Short mmCIF file of C-alpha atoms and ligand atoms in Angstrom, two decimals:
data_model
loop_
_atom_site.label_atom_id
_atom_site.label_comp_id
_atom_site.label_asym_id
_atom_site.label_seq_id
_atom_site.Cartn_x
_atom_site.Cartn_y
_atom_site.Cartn_z
CA MET A 105 111.90 88.07 110.94
CA THR A 106 114.09 84.97 110.48
CA ASP A 107 113.68 81.26 111.19
CA GLN A 108 110.08 80.99 110.10
CA ARG A 109 108.80 78.18 107.91
CA ALA A 110 109.19 79.29 104.32
CA PRO A 111 106.20 78.65 102.04
CA ARG A 112 107.01 76.04 99.38
CA ASP A 113 106.50 78.52 96.54
CA PRO A 114 106.08 82.10 97.67
CA HIS A 115 105.81 83.48 94.12
CA ALA A 116 102.01 83.46 93.88
CA PHE A 117 101.67 85.18 97.26
CA ILE A 118 104.29 87.78 96.36
CA ALA A 119 102.80 88.44 92.91
CA GLY A 120 99.53 89.67 94.42
CA LEU A 121 101.04 91.37 97.47
CA PRO A 122 100.65 95.19 97.41
CA LYS A 123 104.14 96.67 97.59
CA ALA A 124 106.26 99.83 97.79
CA GLU A 125 109.51 100.12 95.81
CA LEU A 126 112.07 102.56 97.23
CA HIS A 127 115.21 101.98 95.16
CA VAL A 128 114.70 101.73 91.43
CA HIS A 129 116.41 103.79 88.73
CA HIS A 130 114.53 105.49 85.93
CA VAL A 131 116.76 104.60 82.95
CA GLY A 132 117.73 101.34 84.64
CA SER A 133 114.06 100.29 84.51
CA ALA A 134 113.75 100.52 80.73
CA SER A 135 112.28 97.20 79.60
CA PRO A 136 113.93 95.31 76.68
CA ARG A 137 110.99 96.42 74.52
CA ILE A 138 111.60 100.11 75.29
CA VAL A 139 115.37 99.78 74.91
CA SER A 140 114.95 97.99 71.56
CA GLU A 141 112.48 100.60 70.37
CA LEU A 142 114.79 103.48 71.32
CA ALA A 143 117.85 101.69 69.90
CA ALA A 144 116.04 101.21 66.59
CA ARG A 145 115.19 104.91 66.56
CA HIS A 146 118.83 105.82 67.12
CA PRO A 147 120.87 103.42 64.93
CA ASP A 148 124.13 105.26 65.71
CA SER A 149 123.94 103.71 69.21
CA LYS A 150 125.88 100.52 70.09
CA VAL A 151 122.94 99.20 72.14
CA PRO A 152 121.52 96.07 70.41
CA THR A 153 117.96 96.18 69.11
CA ASP A 154 117.42 92.42 69.40
CA PRO A 155 116.15 91.46 72.91
CA GLU A 156 118.28 88.27 72.92
CA ALA A 157 121.47 90.18 72.14
CA LEU A 158 120.37 92.63 74.81
CA ALA A 159 120.52 89.91 77.48
CA ASP A 160 124.22 89.37 76.60
CA TYR A 161 124.80 93.11 76.51
CA PHE A 162 123.37 93.27 80.05
CA THR A 163 125.94 90.82 81.44
CA PHE A 164 128.45 92.79 83.46
CA THR A 165 132.06 92.03 84.30
CA ASP A 166 132.16 94.49 87.20
CA PHE A 167 130.57 97.69 88.49
CA ALA A 168 132.54 99.94 86.10
CA HIS A 169 131.32 97.87 83.15
CA PHE A 170 127.74 98.16 84.44
CA ILE A 171 128.02 101.98 84.51
CA GLU A 172 129.49 102.00 80.98
CA VAL A 173 126.52 99.99 79.67
CA TYR A 174 124.08 102.07 81.75
CA LEU A 175 125.37 105.26 80.13
CA SER A 176 124.94 103.79 76.64
CA VAL A 177 121.24 103.36 77.48
CA VAL A 178 121.12 106.91 78.90
CA ASP A 179 122.36 108.03 75.44
CA LEU A 180 119.15 106.63 73.92
CA ILE A 181 116.95 109.06 75.85
CA ARG A 182 117.17 112.11 73.62
CA THR A 183 113.84 113.94 73.62
CA PRO A 184 111.18 114.90 76.19
CA GLU A 185 108.88 112.38 74.48
CA ASP A 186 111.49 109.64 75.14
CA VAL A 187 111.49 110.70 78.79
CA ARG A 188 107.71 110.65 79.02
CA LEU A 189 107.40 107.27 77.31
CA LEU A 190 110.07 105.70 79.50
CA THR A 191 108.52 107.04 82.72
CA TYR A 192 105.00 105.96 81.78
CA GLU A 193 106.13 102.46 80.73
CA VAL A 194 108.15 102.02 83.93
CA ALA A 195 105.00 102.83 85.91
CA ARG A 196 103.05 100.26 83.87
CA ASP A 197 105.66 97.57 84.74
CA LEU A 198 105.51 98.52 88.42
CA ALA A 199 101.71 98.39 88.45
CA ARG A 200 101.79 94.88 86.94
CA GLN A 201 103.73 93.77 90.01
CA GLN A 202 101.18 95.32 92.37
CA VAL A 203 103.55 98.16 93.26
CA ARG A 204 101.25 100.82 94.69
CA TYR A 205 103.95 103.36 95.50
CA ALA A 206 107.44 103.87 94.06
CA GLU A 207 110.24 106.36 94.62
CA LEU A 208 112.01 106.44 91.27
CA THR A 209 115.64 107.62 91.16
CA ILE A 210 116.14 110.01 88.27
CA THR A 211 119.42 111.61 87.17
CA PRO A 212 118.30 114.88 85.55
CA PHE A 213 121.91 116.00 84.97
CA SER A 214 122.47 113.13 82.50
CA SER A 215 119.52 114.34 80.43
CA THR A 216 120.06 118.11 80.61
CA ARG A 217 123.76 117.79 79.73
CA ARG A 218 122.72 115.77 76.66
CA GLY A 219 120.60 118.69 75.52
CA ILE A 220 117.10 117.97 76.81
CA ASP A 221 115.50 121.23 77.88
CA GLU A 222 115.13 121.29 81.68
CA ARG A 223 111.55 122.63 81.69
CA ALA A 224 110.49 120.04 79.10
CA PHE A 225 112.20 117.29 81.14
CA MET A 226 110.27 118.21 84.31
CA ASP A 227 107.00 118.45 82.39
CA ALA A 228 107.60 115.02 80.81
CA ILE A 229 108.14 113.19 84.12
CA GLU A 230 105.24 115.01 85.80
CA ASP A 231 102.90 114.32 82.92
CA ALA A 232 103.79 110.62 83.04
CA ARG A 233 103.43 110.56 86.85
CA LYS A 234 99.92 111.97 86.73
CA ALA A 235 98.85 109.70 83.86
CA ALA A 236 100.28 106.63 85.63
CA GLU A 237 98.46 107.42 88.87
CA ALA A 238 95.17 107.98 87.05
CA GLU A 239 95.46 104.96 84.75
CA PHE A 240 97.37 102.37 86.79
CA GLY A 241 96.75 103.54 90.36
CA THR A 242 100.50 103.55 91.07
CA VAL A 243 101.77 106.62 92.93
CA LEU A 244 105.21 107.76 91.75
CA ARG A 245 107.58 110.05 93.59
CA TRP A 246 111.04 111.21 92.50
CA CYS A 247 114.53 111.07 93.96
CA PHE A 248 116.95 113.27 91.99
CA ASP A 249 120.45 111.84 92.27
CA ILE A 250 123.89 113.29 91.63
CA PRO A 251 125.99 111.05 89.34
CA GLY A 252 128.99 111.40 91.64
CA GLU A 253 131.69 110.48 89.15
CA ALA A 254 130.58 113.34 86.88
CA GLY A 255 131.99 115.73 89.49
CA LEU A 256 130.85 118.78 91.41
CA GLU A 257 129.45 120.37 88.26
CA SER A 258 126.84 117.60 88.26
CA ALA A 259 126.20 118.12 91.98
CA GLU A 260 125.62 121.85 91.45
CA GLU A 261 123.29 121.22 88.52
CA THR A 262 121.30 118.52 90.38
CA ALA A 263 120.94 120.72 93.48
CA ARG A 264 119.79 123.63 91.31
CA LEU A 265 117.20 121.54 89.47
CA ALA A 266 115.96 120.08 92.77
CA THR A 267 115.64 123.34 94.69
CA ASP A 268 114.65 126.00 92.15
CA ASP A 269 110.96 126.67 92.89
CA ARG A 270 110.26 127.36 89.22
CA LEU A 271 111.61 123.96 88.14
CA ARG A 272 111.28 121.59 91.06
CA PRO A 273 108.61 119.01 90.17
CA GLU A 274 105.69 118.38 92.52
CA GLY A 275 106.59 114.68 92.83
CA LEU A 276 110.13 115.28 94.09
CA VAL A 277 110.66 113.98 97.64
CA SER A 278 114.34 113.17 97.99
CA PHE A 279 117.92 113.79 96.95
CA GLY A 280 120.46 111.05 96.22
CA LEU A 281 123.95 110.23 95.06
CA GLY A 282 124.73 107.38 92.65
CA GLY A 283 127.39 106.05 90.31
CA PRO A 284 130.74 104.59 91.32
CA GLU A 285 131.92 105.10 94.92
CA ILE A 286 135.60 104.26 94.47
CA GLY A 287 137.50 107.54 94.13
CA VAL A 288 134.31 109.56 94.75
CA PRO A 289 134.35 110.48 98.46
CA ARG A 290 130.91 111.30 99.90
CA PRO A 291 131.89 114.31 102.08
CA GLN A 292 132.54 116.56 99.04
CA PHE A 293 128.78 116.49 98.36
CA LYS A 294 127.79 117.85 101.78
CA PRO A 295 127.00 121.43 100.63
CA TYR A 296 124.63 120.12 97.94
CA PHE A 297 122.84 117.79 100.36
CA ASP A 298 122.61 120.69 102.87
CA ARG A 299 120.83 122.76 100.23
CA ALA A 300 118.47 119.96 99.27
CA ILE A 301 117.64 119.19 102.92
CA ALA A 302 117.03 122.89 103.61
CA ALA A 303 114.58 122.84 100.69
CA GLY A 304 112.64 120.03 102.39
CA LEU A 305 114.04 117.01 100.55
CA HIS A 306 115.00 113.71 102.21
CA SER A 307 118.59 112.46 101.98
CA VAL A 308 119.02 109.00 100.38
CA PRO A 309 122.56 108.48 99.03
CA HIS A 310 123.96 105.20 97.75
CA ALA A 311 126.75 104.10 100.07
CA GLY A 312 128.63 100.93 100.90
CA GLU A 313 127.69 99.26 97.61
CA THR A 314 131.24 98.96 96.27
CA THR A 315 133.25 100.45 99.14
CA GLY A 316 133.56 99.73 102.86
CA PRO A 317 131.50 100.75 105.88
CA GLU A 318 133.35 104.07 106.24
CA THR A 319 131.40 105.31 103.19
CA VAL A 320 128.15 104.51 105.00
CA TRP A 321 129.37 106.44 108.06
CA ASP A 322 130.20 109.39 105.76
CA ALA A 323 126.74 109.22 104.24
CA LEU A 324 125.21 109.32 107.72
CA THR A 325 127.37 112.01 109.26
CA GLU A 326 128.13 114.27 106.26
CA LEU A 327 125.09 113.80 104.04
CA ARG A 328 122.60 113.19 106.90
CA ALA A 329 121.26 110.08 105.15
CA GLU A 330 117.77 109.02 106.24
CA ARG A 331 118.02 105.77 104.27
CA ILE A 332 121.04 104.11 102.68
CA GLY A 333 121.07 102.86 99.09
CA HIS A 334 122.48 99.30 99.34
CA GLY A 335 124.70 99.72 102.43
CA THR A 336 126.00 96.22 101.70
CA SER A 337 129.36 96.63 103.44
CA SER A 338 127.67 97.75 106.69
CA ALA A 339 127.77 94.08 107.66
CA GLN A 340 131.55 94.42 108.16
CA ASP A 341 131.07 96.86 111.04
CA PRO A 342 128.99 95.73 114.05
CA LYS A 343 128.94 99.27 115.49
CA LEU A 344 127.48 100.57 112.25
CA LEU A 345 124.80 97.85 112.24
CA ALA A 346 123.90 98.76 115.82
CA HIS A 347 123.74 102.44 114.86
CA LEU A 348 121.48 101.75 111.85
CA ALA A 349 119.19 99.61 114.01
CA GLU A 350 119.06 102.06 116.91
CA HIS A 351 118.37 105.10 114.72
CA ARG A 352 115.95 103.23 112.47
CA ILE A 353 117.94 104.05 109.32
CA PRO A 354 116.60 101.62 106.70
CA LEU A 355 118.79 99.86 104.16
CA GLU A 356 117.55 99.66 100.58
CA VAL A 357 118.70 96.13 99.83
CA CYS A 358 118.86 95.02 96.16
CA PRO A 359 120.19 91.42 96.26
CA THR A 360 120.30 90.52 92.55
CA SER A 361 121.86 93.90 91.66
CA ASN A 362 124.73 93.13 94.03
CA ILE A 363 125.41 89.87 92.21
CA ALA A 364 125.03 91.36 88.72
CA THR A 365 127.53 94.16 89.43
CA ARG A 366 129.79 91.70 91.32
CA ALA A 367 129.56 93.73 94.52
CA VAL A 368 128.70 90.39 96.23
CA ARG A 369 130.06 87.07 94.95
CA ASP A 370 127.10 84.82 95.55
CA LEU A 371 123.51 85.25 96.78
CA ASP A 372 124.18 82.88 99.64
CA GLU A 373 126.95 85.21 100.79
CA HIS A 374 124.63 88.24 100.76
CA PRO A 375 124.68 90.02 104.15
CA ILE A 376 120.89 90.47 104.32
CA LYS A 377 120.73 87.89 107.12
CA GLU A 378 123.23 89.85 109.20
CA PHE A 379 121.16 93.01 108.68
CA ALA A 380 117.96 91.32 109.84
CA ARG A 381 119.70 89.65 112.78
CA ALA A 382 121.07 93.04 113.92
CA GLY A 383 117.56 94.52 113.87
CA VAL A 384 118.17 96.82 110.90
CA LEU A 385 115.05 97.83 108.97
CA VAL A 386 115.52 95.94 105.71
CA THR A 387 113.64 96.98 102.58
CA ILE A 388 113.68 94.96 99.37
CA ASN A 389 114.22 96.68 96.04
CA SER A 390 115.10 95.97 92.41
CA ASP A 391 117.57 98.79 91.44
CA ASP A 392 117.81 98.35 87.61
CA PRO A 393 115.51 95.35 87.09
CA PRO A 394 115.66 94.58 83.32
CA MET A 395 119.41 95.15 83.29
CA PHE A 396 119.79 92.61 86.09
CA GLY A 397 117.19 90.18 84.72
CA THR A 398 114.94 90.59 87.73
CA ASP A 399 111.91 92.44 89.04
CA LEU A 400 110.64 93.39 92.48
CA ASN A 401 108.64 90.17 92.86
CA ASP A 402 111.76 88.10 92.19
CA GLU A 403 113.70 90.17 94.72
CA TYR A 404 111.06 89.40 97.39
CA ALA A 405 111.32 85.70 96.53
CA VAL A 406 115.12 85.85 96.86
CA ALA A 407 114.81 87.63 100.22
CA ALA A 408 112.21 85.11 101.44
CA ARG A 409 114.61 82.29 100.63
CA LEU A 410 117.66 83.93 102.19
CA LEU A 411 115.76 84.91 105.34
CA GLY A 412 113.60 81.76 105.53
CA LEU A 413 110.35 83.73 105.59
CA ASP A 414 106.76 82.51 105.44
CA GLU A 415 103.91 84.66 104.10
CA ARG A 416 103.66 86.77 107.26
CA GLY A 417 107.42 87.39 107.17
CA ILE A 418 107.21 88.43 103.52
CA ALA A 419 104.29 90.75 104.34
CA GLU A 420 106.41 92.24 107.14
CA LEU A 421 109.13 93.02 104.58
CA ALA A 422 106.52 94.77 102.44
CA GLY A 423 105.45 96.69 105.54
CA ASN A 424 109.07 97.74 106.16
CA ALA A 425 109.13 99.45 102.76
CA VAL A 426 105.96 101.36 103.61
CA ARG A 427 107.39 102.42 107.00
CA ALA A 428 110.67 103.51 105.36
CA SER A 429 108.94 105.39 102.53
CA PHE A 430 108.30 109.12 102.25
CA LEU A 431 104.57 108.61 101.89
CA ASP A 432 102.46 110.77 104.20
CA GLU A 433 100.99 109.09 107.31
CA ALA A 434 97.55 108.58 105.75
CA GLY A 435 99.12 106.96 102.68
CA LYS A 436 101.25 104.69 104.87
CA ALA A 437 98.23 103.63 106.92
CA ARG A 438 96.21 102.89 103.77
CA LEU A 439 98.92 100.78 102.14
CA THR A 440 99.66 98.94 105.41
CA ARG A 441 95.96 98.05 105.74
CA GLU A 442 95.96 96.79 102.17
CA ILE A 443 98.99 94.56 102.82
CA ASP A 444 97.43 93.19 106.02
CA ALA A 445 94.04 92.53 104.41
CA TYR A 446 95.66 90.75 101.45
CA THR A 447 97.75 88.57 103.77
CA GLU A 448 94.82 87.63 106.02
CA THR A 449 92.68 86.72 103.00
CA TRP A 450 95.51 84.62 101.55
CA LEU A 451 96.04 82.75 104.81
CA ALA A 452 92.35 82.26 105.62
CA PRO A 453 91.39 78.56 105.63
O1 LIG B 13 125.53 111.29 82.58
C1 LIG B 13 126.73 111.50 82.50
O2 LIG B 13 127.23 112.21 81.63
C2 LIG B 13 127.68 110.84 83.46
C3 LIG B 13 129.02 111.13 83.41
C4 LIG B 13 129.89 110.48 84.30
C5 LIG B 13 129.39 109.54 85.21
C6 LIG B 13 128.05 109.27 85.22
C7 LIG B 13 127.54 108.26 86.17
O3 LIG B 13 128.29 107.73 86.97
C8 LIG B 13 126.14 107.87 86.11
C9 LIG B 13 125.81 106.75 87.03
C10 LIG B 13 124.33 106.42 86.95
O4 LIG B 13 124.13 105.13 87.45
C11 LIG B 13 122.90 105.11 88.09
N1 LIG B 13 122.81 103.86 88.83
C12 LIG B 13 121.98 102.88 88.48
N2 LIG B 13 122.12 101.85 89.30
C13 LIG B 13 123.07 102.19 90.20
C14 LIG B 13 123.62 101.51 91.32
O5 LIG B 13 123.30 100.38 91.68
N3 LIG B 13 124.59 102.17 92.00
C15 LIG B 13 124.98 103.41 91.66
N4 LIG B 13 124.45 104.08 90.63
C16 LIG B 13 123.52 103.48 89.90
C17 LIG B 13 122.90 106.39 88.85
O6 LIG B 13 121.60 106.80 89.24
C18 LIG B 13 123.49 107.34 87.83
O7 LIG B 13 122.45 107.84 87.01
C19 LIG B 13 127.17 109.92 84.37
ZN1 ZN B 14 120.86 102.10 92.83
#
C-alpha cells in the first residue's frame, strides 16, 4: 500500500470516490449550522451560536477538554425531534461526500439520562435512517457505545437498550465503548460486551487512543473486539501489530482527531505508516468531523499523503473500509464494484 506515486492533488478523486465510514460519532457530527441552531434554541447553554466563535470553542487543549466540550453539545440534544434532525442532517453531510454506508456511533445513555424517552429516541434514529436511505441513498447502521467514564450504570443501561428485543433498533449492528480511557479499565465492561455479543452484535471498542497497547490487548482478549477504535498506541508493540495483522483485526484510524485531542503530537508522527507496513488492515475515518475541522474526504487526503498513495492506493483504502464493515456480503460486493468502476473510469485515458 505504500511507496506508490502520489497524485498531485488527490482531492478531486477522493471527493467522487464511493466510501464507507466506520468510526463517526452521532453528536460529534453535528455541523456548525445544527449546533448554532440548537444553541439558539437553548440560550441557557454555553455553546456559542456564532459559527466563528464555534471554531474557537472547538479548539481543544487535551482529550479531557474535548470530552467537556463534547458533553456541552450533548446537552443541546433535548427532544426526540432534536435527535431526528441531527441524525438526518448527519446523513445528508455523509451523502455529500459520497459515503454510501456508515456505522454511526450513538451513545443512547447520554440522551436517556437527560430525559429523552427511550422509545421515542429509538423511533427518532430509525425514522431518520429510513428517510436518509430513501432520499440520499446512504445506508446507516448504528453502534451503541458505553460512555465508560460514566461508570457501570451506563454500561448496564447501554447493554439493556441494545439487547431488549422491544427496544433494539433494526439498524443496530455493533456495541462499543468510548470516552476517556485513563482510569477506565476495559476489563470491567466484559459482562456487558458478553451480553451484546450473545445478542448478535459486533464488538468495536475504542482502545489505545489515549493509553498504551495493553488497553488494545484488553479490548481484544476481554471484550472480544472485532475492530479497534483508533488503536493508535498499537504501534508501540510489534507483537500486537503482528497479532492485528494475522487475525485481520482492522484499526479505525482517525488521523486529524488524534491531533485535535493531542493524542498524537503531529500528523507526520502519526503511526499509520507503521500500521500499513505491518500489514494491519487500516481504515480511514473522521470521528467527530466538525469538531475537528475535517471531514472524511480530508481524512483520505491526509492518509494518501502520509502513506504516499496514488489513486489505486486510495481506492484500496476505501476497499478496506468495505471489507472491515458489517455490511452483508452482497452489500460489500456491490460497494466494492462501485469503487472499482469509479477508479477505472477516473484512470481511463
Ligand atoms: O453523558 C453523560 O452523562 C456522560 C457522563 C460522563 C462521561 C461521559 C462521556 O465520557 C461521554 C464520552 C462521549 O464521547 C464520545 N466520543 C466522541 N469522540 C470520541 C473519541 O474520539 N474517543 C472516545 N470517545 C469519543 C463517546 O461516544 C461518548 O459519547 C458522558
Ligand atoms: Zn471515536
